[in-house]
Short mmCIF file of C-alpha atoms in Angstrom, two decimals:
data_model
loop_
_atom_site.label_atom_id
_atom_site.label_comp_id
_atom_site.label_asym_id
_atom_site.label_seq_id
_atom_site.Cartn_x
_atom_site.Cartn_y
_atom_site.Cartn_z
CA MET A 484 139.32 96.69 79.63
CA ASP A 485 136.52 98.49 77.82
CA PHE A 486 133.57 96.17 75.64
CA PHE A 487 135.36 95.17 72.59
CA GLY A 488 137.67 94.10 74.85
CA LEU A 489 135.88 92.00 76.83
CA LEU A 490 134.18 90.91 73.77
CA ARG A 491 137.85 89.93 72.35
CA ILE A 492 138.61 88.04 74.90
CA MET A 493 135.49 85.89 74.70
CA PHE A 494 135.19 85.21 70.89
CA ARG A 495 139.54 84.20 71.81
CA ARG A 496 138.07 81.96 74.60
CA TRP A 497 134.38 80.31 72.63
CA PHE A 498 135.68 77.41 73.93
CA VAL A 499 134.14 78.72 77.57
CA VAL A 500 132.08 81.29 76.53
CA LEU A 501 129.61 78.30 73.81
CA PRO A 502 128.83 75.13 76.96
CA ILE A 503 128.23 77.89 79.96
CA LEU A 504 125.72 79.73 76.84
CA ALA A 505 124.57 76.59 76.08
CA LEU A 506 123.76 75.54 79.50
CA THR A 507 121.69 78.44 80.81
CA ALA A 508 119.19 77.53 78.09
CA TYR A 509 118.97 74.82 79.02
CA LEU A 510 118.71 75.64 82.59
CA GLY A 511 115.96 78.27 81.24
CA VAL A 512 114.00 75.84 80.41
CA THR A 513 114.09 73.25 82.75
CA PHE A 514 112.94 75.16 85.59
CA ILE A 515 110.93 78.11 83.45
CA GLY A 516 108.97 76.06 81.43
CA GLU A 517 105.51 77.05 80.16
CA PRO A 518 103.62 80.15 81.40
CA GLU A 519 101.18 79.29 83.63
CA ILE A 520 97.12 79.05 82.75
CA ARG A 521 95.31 81.17 85.12
CA TYR A 522 91.85 81.77 85.51
CA SER A 523 90.26 85.77 87.22
CA SER A 524 86.91 87.01 87.97
CA VAL A 525 85.47 90.54 90.26
CA GLY A 526 82.40 90.96 91.81
CA SER A 527 81.13 92.40 94.45
CA GLU A 528 78.75 92.33 97.58
CA LEU A 529 76.77 95.02 99.64
CA LEU A 530 76.68 95.15 102.99
CA VAL A 531 72.21 95.17 104.61
CA ILE A 532 70.31 94.68 107.22
CA ASP A 533 69.12 91.02 107.23
CA GLN A 534 65.08 91.54 108.07
CA ALA A 535 63.71 89.15 109.78
CA GLN A 536 60.21 86.28 108.06
CA SER A 537 58.38 87.07 111.67
CA ASN A 538 56.17 90.12 112.67
CA ALA A 539 58.31 89.34 115.73
CA ALA A 540 61.77 89.80 114.76
CA GLY A 541 60.66 92.38 111.99
CA ALA A 542 59.40 94.70 114.57
CA ALA A 543 62.21 94.76 116.96
CA ALA A 544 64.94 95.19 113.67
CA ASP A 545 63.03 98.59 111.72
CA SER A 546 64.15 100.57 115.13
CA VAL A 547 68.62 98.75 114.03
CA VAL A 548 67.32 99.11 110.38
CA GLN A 549 66.42 103.62 111.14
CA THR A 550 70.06 103.80 113.12
CA ALA A 551 71.40 102.74 110.15
CA VAL A 552 70.29 105.24 107.30
CA ALA A 553 68.89 107.84 108.69
CA GLY A 554 72.16 109.86 109.62
CA PRO A 555 73.06 109.52 106.22
CA LEU A 556 69.39 110.98 105.54
CA LEU A 557 70.07 113.39 107.73
CA ARG A 558 73.59 115.18 105.58
CA THR A 559 72.16 115.05 102.92
CA ALA A 560 68.24 117.26 104.21
CA LEU A 561 71.01 118.95 106.20
CA ASP A 562 73.40 119.67 102.74
CA GLN A 563 70.85 120.84 101.24
CA GLN A 564 69.87 124.43 98.55
CA SER A 565 66.66 124.66 100.65
CA TYR A 566 67.57 124.85 103.70
CA ARG A 567 70.95 126.48 103.52
CA ARG A 568 68.79 129.09 101.78
CA SER A 569 66.35 129.10 105.35
CA LEU A 570 69.16 129.81 107.34
CA ALA A 571 70.96 132.68 105.17
CA GLU A 572 67.38 134.37 105.13
CA ARG A 573 67.11 134.62 108.56
CA GLY A 574 70.89 135.78 109.32
CA LEU A 575 73.06 132.23 109.66
CA VAL A 576 75.38 130.79 108.49
CA ASP A 577 74.81 128.56 105.38
CA SER A 578 78.17 126.76 104.79
CA TYR A 579 79.12 124.96 106.88
CA LEU A 580 80.95 121.76 106.17
CA LEU A 581 80.00 117.88 106.36
CA VAL A 582 82.43 116.12 107.55
CA GLU A 583 82.98 112.09 106.88
CA ASN A 584 82.75 109.80 109.99
CA LEU A 585 84.15 106.42 110.14
CA THR A 586 79.86 105.15 111.36
CA PRO A 587 76.91 106.64 110.09
CA SER A 588 75.43 107.38 113.74
CA VAL A 589 77.04 110.48 114.32
CA VAL A 590 76.58 113.78 112.30
CA THR A 591 79.46 116.18 112.42
CA LEU A 592 79.73 118.89 110.26
CA GLN A 593 81.90 122.87 111.14
CA ILE A 594 80.01 126.19 111.40
CA GLN A 595 82.45 129.33 110.38
CA GLY A 596 81.75 133.06 110.66
CA PRO A 597 83.46 136.18 111.93
CA ASP A 598 80.74 136.63 114.33
CA ALA A 599 81.09 133.86 117.04
CA ALA A 600 77.64 134.00 118.97
CA ASN A 601 75.55 133.77 115.07
CA VAL A 602 77.87 130.59 114.59
CA LEU A 603 76.46 130.14 118.19
CA GLN A 604 73.06 131.26 117.47
CA THR A 605 73.37 128.41 113.30
CA GLY A 606 74.87 125.55 116.10
CA GLN A 607 72.07 125.72 118.19
CA THR A 608 69.49 126.37 115.70
CA ILE A 609 70.85 123.38 113.17
CA THR A 610 70.57 121.18 115.97
CA ALA A 611 67.02 122.23 117.12
CA GLU A 612 65.93 121.74 113.41
CA ALA A 613 67.80 118.15 112.51
CA THR A 614 64.68 115.58 114.07
CA ASP A 615 62.17 118.11 111.68
CA LEU A 616 64.15 117.72 108.87
CA LEU A 617 64.43 113.92 109.25
CA VAL A 618 61.12 113.29 109.55
CA ARG A 619 60.57 115.64 107.01
CA ALA A 620 62.80 113.19 104.75
CA VAL A 621 61.59 109.28 106.02
CA GLY A 622 58.18 110.16 107.33
CA ALA A 623 56.54 107.80 109.95
CA GLY A 624 59.81 105.76 110.01
CA ALA A 625 61.73 109.01 112.14
CA SER A 626 60.83 108.02 115.14
CA ALA A 627 61.98 104.93 115.30
CA VAL A 628 65.69 106.93 116.29
CA THR A 629 66.99 109.51 118.30
CA LEU A 630 68.43 112.61 118.02
CA ARG A 631 71.10 113.63 120.25
CA PRO A 632 73.69 116.00 120.28
CA VAL A 633 76.48 114.96 121.54
CA SER A 634 77.21 117.93 123.62
CA ASP A 635 74.80 120.66 124.12
CA LEU A 636 76.51 123.50 123.01
CA THR A 637 77.57 127.23 124.57
CA ALA A 638 80.19 130.01 123.67
CA ASP A 639 82.89 127.75 125.13
CA ASP A 640 82.68 125.61 122.57
CA VAL A 641 83.33 127.89 119.38
CA VAL A 642 87.34 128.42 119.15
CA ALA A 643 88.26 132.06 117.49
CA PHE A 644 91.35 132.09 115.84
CA GLY A 645 92.03 135.27 113.88
CA GLU A 646 88.74 136.98 112.57
CA VAL A 647 87.18 134.05 112.31
CA SER A 648 84.98 131.99 115.00
CA THR A 649 84.53 127.95 114.60
CA LEU A 650 82.26 125.57 115.63
CA THR A 651 82.16 121.71 115.40
CA VAL A 652 78.53 120.35 116.40
CA SER A 653 77.82 116.48 116.21
CA ILE A 654 74.13 114.79 116.49
CA ALA A 655 74.29 111.22 117.24
CA VAL A 656 70.92 109.42 116.20
CA LEU A 657 69.55 106.79 118.76
CA PRO A 658 67.58 103.76 118.48
CA SER A 659 63.93 104.56 120.11
CA ALA A 660 63.53 102.93 123.59
CA GLY A 661 63.05 99.43 123.41
CA GLY A 662 66.15 99.30 120.05
CA ARG A 663 69.02 96.81 119.97
CA VAL A 664 72.15 98.87 118.47
CA ASN A 665 73.16 96.58 115.67
CA PRO A 666 77.69 97.70 116.62
CA TYR A 667 78.16 96.37 112.71
CA PRO A 668 76.54 99.00 110.79
CA PRO A 669 76.36 99.10 107.62
CA SER A 670 78.93 101.45 107.03
CA LEU A 671 83.03 101.80 106.30
CA SER A 672 84.12 100.05 109.19
CA THR A 673 82.40 96.60 108.87
CA MET A 674 83.13 97.01 105.65
CA ARG A 675 87.30 96.90 106.56
CA LEU A 676 86.42 94.30 109.44
CA VAL A 677 84.89 92.18 106.55
CA THR A 678 88.17 92.64 105.05
CA ASP A 679 89.99 91.74 108.02
CA LEU A 680 87.33 88.38 108.65
CA ALA A 681 88.46 87.66 105.40
CA LEU A 682 91.97 86.70 106.11
CA ARG A 683 91.08 84.42 109.06
CA PRO A 684 91.71 80.64 109.05
CA ASN A 685 88.13 79.31 108.65
CA VAL A 686 87.64 81.63 105.40
CA GLN A 687 91.15 80.10 104.25
CA GLU A 688 90.05 76.19 104.77
CA ALA A 689 86.58 76.84 103.34
CA VAL A 690 87.90 78.39 100.45
CA ALA A 691 89.89 75.33 99.71
CA ASN A 692 87.39 73.03 100.52
CA ALA A 693 85.54 74.17 97.84
CA ALA A 694 88.40 75.16 95.32
CA PRO A 695 92.07 73.81 95.90
CA ASN A 696 93.22 75.53 92.78
CA SER A 697 91.74 79.29 93.86
CA THR A 698 93.04 82.13 95.16
CA TYR A 699 91.16 85.15 96.67
CA ALA A 700 90.67 89.04 97.85
CA VAL A 701 88.54 90.89 99.06
CA THR A 702 89.01 94.79 99.49
CA VAL A 703 86.87 98.22 99.39
CA GLN A 704 87.65 101.68 97.97
CA PRO A 705 86.64 103.54 101.09
CA ARG A 706 85.24 106.73 98.53
CA ASP A 707 81.66 104.45 98.03
CA THR A 708 79.15 105.97 99.12
CA ALA A 709 76.97 102.41 99.82
CA PRO A 710 79.05 99.46 101.21
CA ILE A 711 80.38 97.21 98.94
CA VAL A 712 82.75 95.19 99.30
CA THR A 713 84.46 93.47 96.23
CA VAL A 714 86.26 90.13 96.24
CA ALA A 715 88.26 88.62 93.34
CA VAL A 716 88.50 85.30 92.51
CA THR A 717 92.02 83.46 90.46
CA SER A 718 92.76 79.56 89.86
CA THR A 719 94.15 78.28 87.47
CA VAL A 720 90.79 76.05 86.81
CA ALA A 721 87.77 77.33 85.49
CA ALA A 722 85.42 76.08 86.97
CA GLU A 723 86.30 76.88 90.02
CA ILE A 724 85.43 80.71 90.13
CA GLU A 725 82.02 80.03 90.70
CA PRO A 726 82.82 77.84 93.55
CA ALA A 727 85.18 79.45 95.47
CA TYR A 728 83.69 82.71 95.49
CA ALA A 729 80.64 81.47 96.80
CA ALA A 730 82.51 79.76 99.34
CA VAL A 731 84.35 83.51 100.48
CA VAL A 732 80.81 85.54 100.21
CA GLU A 733 79.55 82.13 102.47
CA ALA A 734 82.25 82.21 105.17
CA LEU A 735 82.82 86.16 105.62
CA ASP A 736 78.93 85.63 106.55
CA ARG A 737 79.45 82.82 109.11
CA GLU A 738 82.25 85.23 110.56
CA LEU A 739 80.32 88.43 110.38
CA ALA A 740 77.23 86.57 112.07
CA ASP A 741 79.48 84.98 114.98
CA LEU A 742 79.99 88.32 115.86
CA GLN A 743 76.62 90.03 115.86
CA PHE A 744 75.00 87.34 117.68
CA ALA A 745 78.25 87.25 120.94
CA ALA A 746 76.50 90.90 120.65
CA GLY A 747 73.62 90.32 121.79
CA LEU A 748 71.54 90.84 118.43
CA GLU A 749 68.49 88.34 117.30
CA ALA A 750 69.07 86.71 113.97
CA GLY A 751 66.06 89.96 111.27
CA GLN A 752 68.90 92.48 112.97
CA LEU A 753 72.00 92.12 111.24
CA THR A 754 73.72 92.61 108.74
CA THR A 755 74.63 90.14 106.22
CA LEU A 756 76.31 90.21 102.65
CA THR A 757 73.91 90.01 99.50
CA THR A 758 75.31 89.80 95.60
CA LEU A 759 75.03 92.89 93.96
CA ASN A 760 77.81 91.89 91.14
CA PRO A 761 77.58 87.97 90.63
CA PRO A 762 81.72 87.33 89.37
CA ALA A 763 81.55 87.00 85.56
CA GLU A 764 82.97 84.49 83.39
CA GLY A 765 86.82 83.99 84.49
CA VAL A 766 89.53 85.63 82.06
CA ARG A 767 91.90 83.91 80.79
CA SER A 768 95.69 85.25 82.05
CA SER A 769 99.20 83.71 81.43
CA SER A 770 101.68 84.53 83.69
CA SER A 771 104.68 86.06 82.56
CA ILE A 772 107.69 84.47 81.27
CA VAL A 773 110.07 87.51 79.54
CA ARG A 774 111.49 88.49 83.82
CA PRO A 775 112.44 85.12 84.75
CA ALA A 776 114.61 84.53 81.21
CA ALA A 777 115.91 87.59 80.96
CA GLY A 778 116.63 87.01 84.57
CA VAL A 779 118.78 83.40 83.09
CA ALA A 780 120.36 84.92 80.19
CA LEU A 781 121.70 87.55 82.56
CA LEU A 782 123.51 85.36 84.80
CA GLY A 783 124.75 83.21 81.56
CA ILE A 784 125.94 85.42 80.19
CA ALA A 785 128.07 87.56 83.40
CA ALA A 786 128.91 83.54 83.81
CA ALA A 787 130.36 83.58 80.13
CA CYS A 788 132.12 86.84 81.07
CA VAL A 789 133.53 85.48 84.11
CA LEU A 790 134.73 82.26 82.99
CA ALA A 791 136.72 83.76 79.60
CA VAL A 792 138.27 85.98 80.87
CA VAL A 793 139.48 84.14 84.19
CA VAL A 794 140.58 80.97 81.52
CA ASP A 795 142.64 84.13 79.29
CA GLY A 796 143.98 85.26 82.19
CA LEU A 797 145.45 81.71 83.28
CA ILE A 798 146.35 81.08 80.49
CA LEU A 799 148.30 84.68 80.03
CA ARG A 800 149.37 83.88 82.88
CA ARG A 801 151.55 80.47 81.14
CA ARG A 802 152.82 81.55 79.11
CA ALA A 803 154.31 84.02 80.52
CA LYS A 804 156.23 81.72 82.41
CA ARG A 805 157.79 79.34 79.95
CA GLN A 806 158.80 82.54 77.53
CA PRO A 807 161.86 82.78 79.92
CA ARG A 808 162.92 79.62 80.21
CA ALA A 809 162.51 78.80 75.70
CA GLN A 810 164.77 82.08 76.33
CA ALA A 811 167.19 80.74 78.15
CA SER A 812 167.81 76.99 77.13
CA SER A 813 168.86 78.62 73.01
CA GLY A 814 170.95 80.85 74.66
CA ASP A 815 168.96 84.02 74.28
CA ALA A 816 169.31 85.22 78.34
CA ASP A 817 167.88 88.66 78.48
CA GLY A 818 165.45 88.43 75.57
CA ASP A 819 166.81 90.67 72.89
CA GLY A 820 167.42 88.22 70.45
CA PHE A 821 171.19 87.42 70.13
CA ASP A 822 172.97 84.06 71.44
CA ASP A 823 174.16 85.31 73.86
CA THR A 824 177.25 82.75 73.94
CA VAL A 825 177.82 84.14 70.20
CA GLU A 826 180.12 87.51 69.03
CA TYR A 827 178.84 89.56 66.32
CA GLU A 828 180.66 91.95 64.96
CA PHE A 829 179.02 95.04 62.75
CA ALA A 830 180.41 97.47 61.34
CA ASP A 831 178.18 100.81 62.50
CA GLU A 832 175.12 101.47 64.74
CA ARG A 833 173.00 101.49 61.44
CA GLU A 834 173.34 97.76 61.03
CA PHE A 835 173.17 96.50 64.55
CA GLU A 836 170.02 98.66 64.70
CA SER A 837 168.86 97.08 61.04
CA ALA A 838 170.33 93.11 62.33
CA LEU A 839 167.69 94.40 65.59
CA ARG A 840 164.72 94.51 63.77
CA LYS A 841 165.49 91.41 61.45
#
């Protein structure tokens, strides 16, 4: 059966097709209805170390603050062209690569060159000069941290592959004596932790209590150079956008603070969220009804086609059963158009064919 044959059947059985299409239209209007109006807005939060108001707590927090920022500052100092040029002037390797780490408390770089001894000397020189580089970048604040190589560099650490020798150098940024390390500094790992905390039941319950018609999503961009957390809020009530956003941030701060208190930290040492860009006025949007409507329409048309074909087949089969009985009752049992009870005489074959056509 081709497409046009199907159309002929549907046109012929219109009394089946029309009611089904009418029922489809009714169901579509009833269940799909009007598009839902929603409002959405996005804001961003920055992970920072909370500064204590008291001098004692502030002094305790100094080492934590410096540990959080000393790693990125050291990376920047090592990447300066002036320092690379000074290495090249001394005959050392200046084309080393700084490797990304999840935590800012470890600075890793990879040195490659054709001479294994020169590669090793470059790594040892950079390790020895790292503290001076940080002092020039930070000043007196560098005394709050200690730089220490993860391992002493030896010739065994240089890996040769073909004509290229490679050395990986890792420098740990540690707090000076008396400082407690925050296991959740403003870093990529803490950003990812915040996205997991957003899924906790306590956070969901806090948002539901403050804005029952709202939903939220907390995301991060791993490539961001700063520890920025994005919070998106969606609601069917425009007035709930701001309360929902505030509830998300407050609940995340509480969950993150509980983890840090459990690690033995005190006020003034905690990583917290501070608003970078507050959520703007909610943008109105409508949920699309095109796809649901198209699905209902296709389902109704398919049902109309199937039932039209079924009804058409049943009617034709019923007519086929009635035709032999009608022919038998008229004396034409073999269906050739002549009464079998009557004898016909024809002059020739041409006359017989003419009568047969009639």
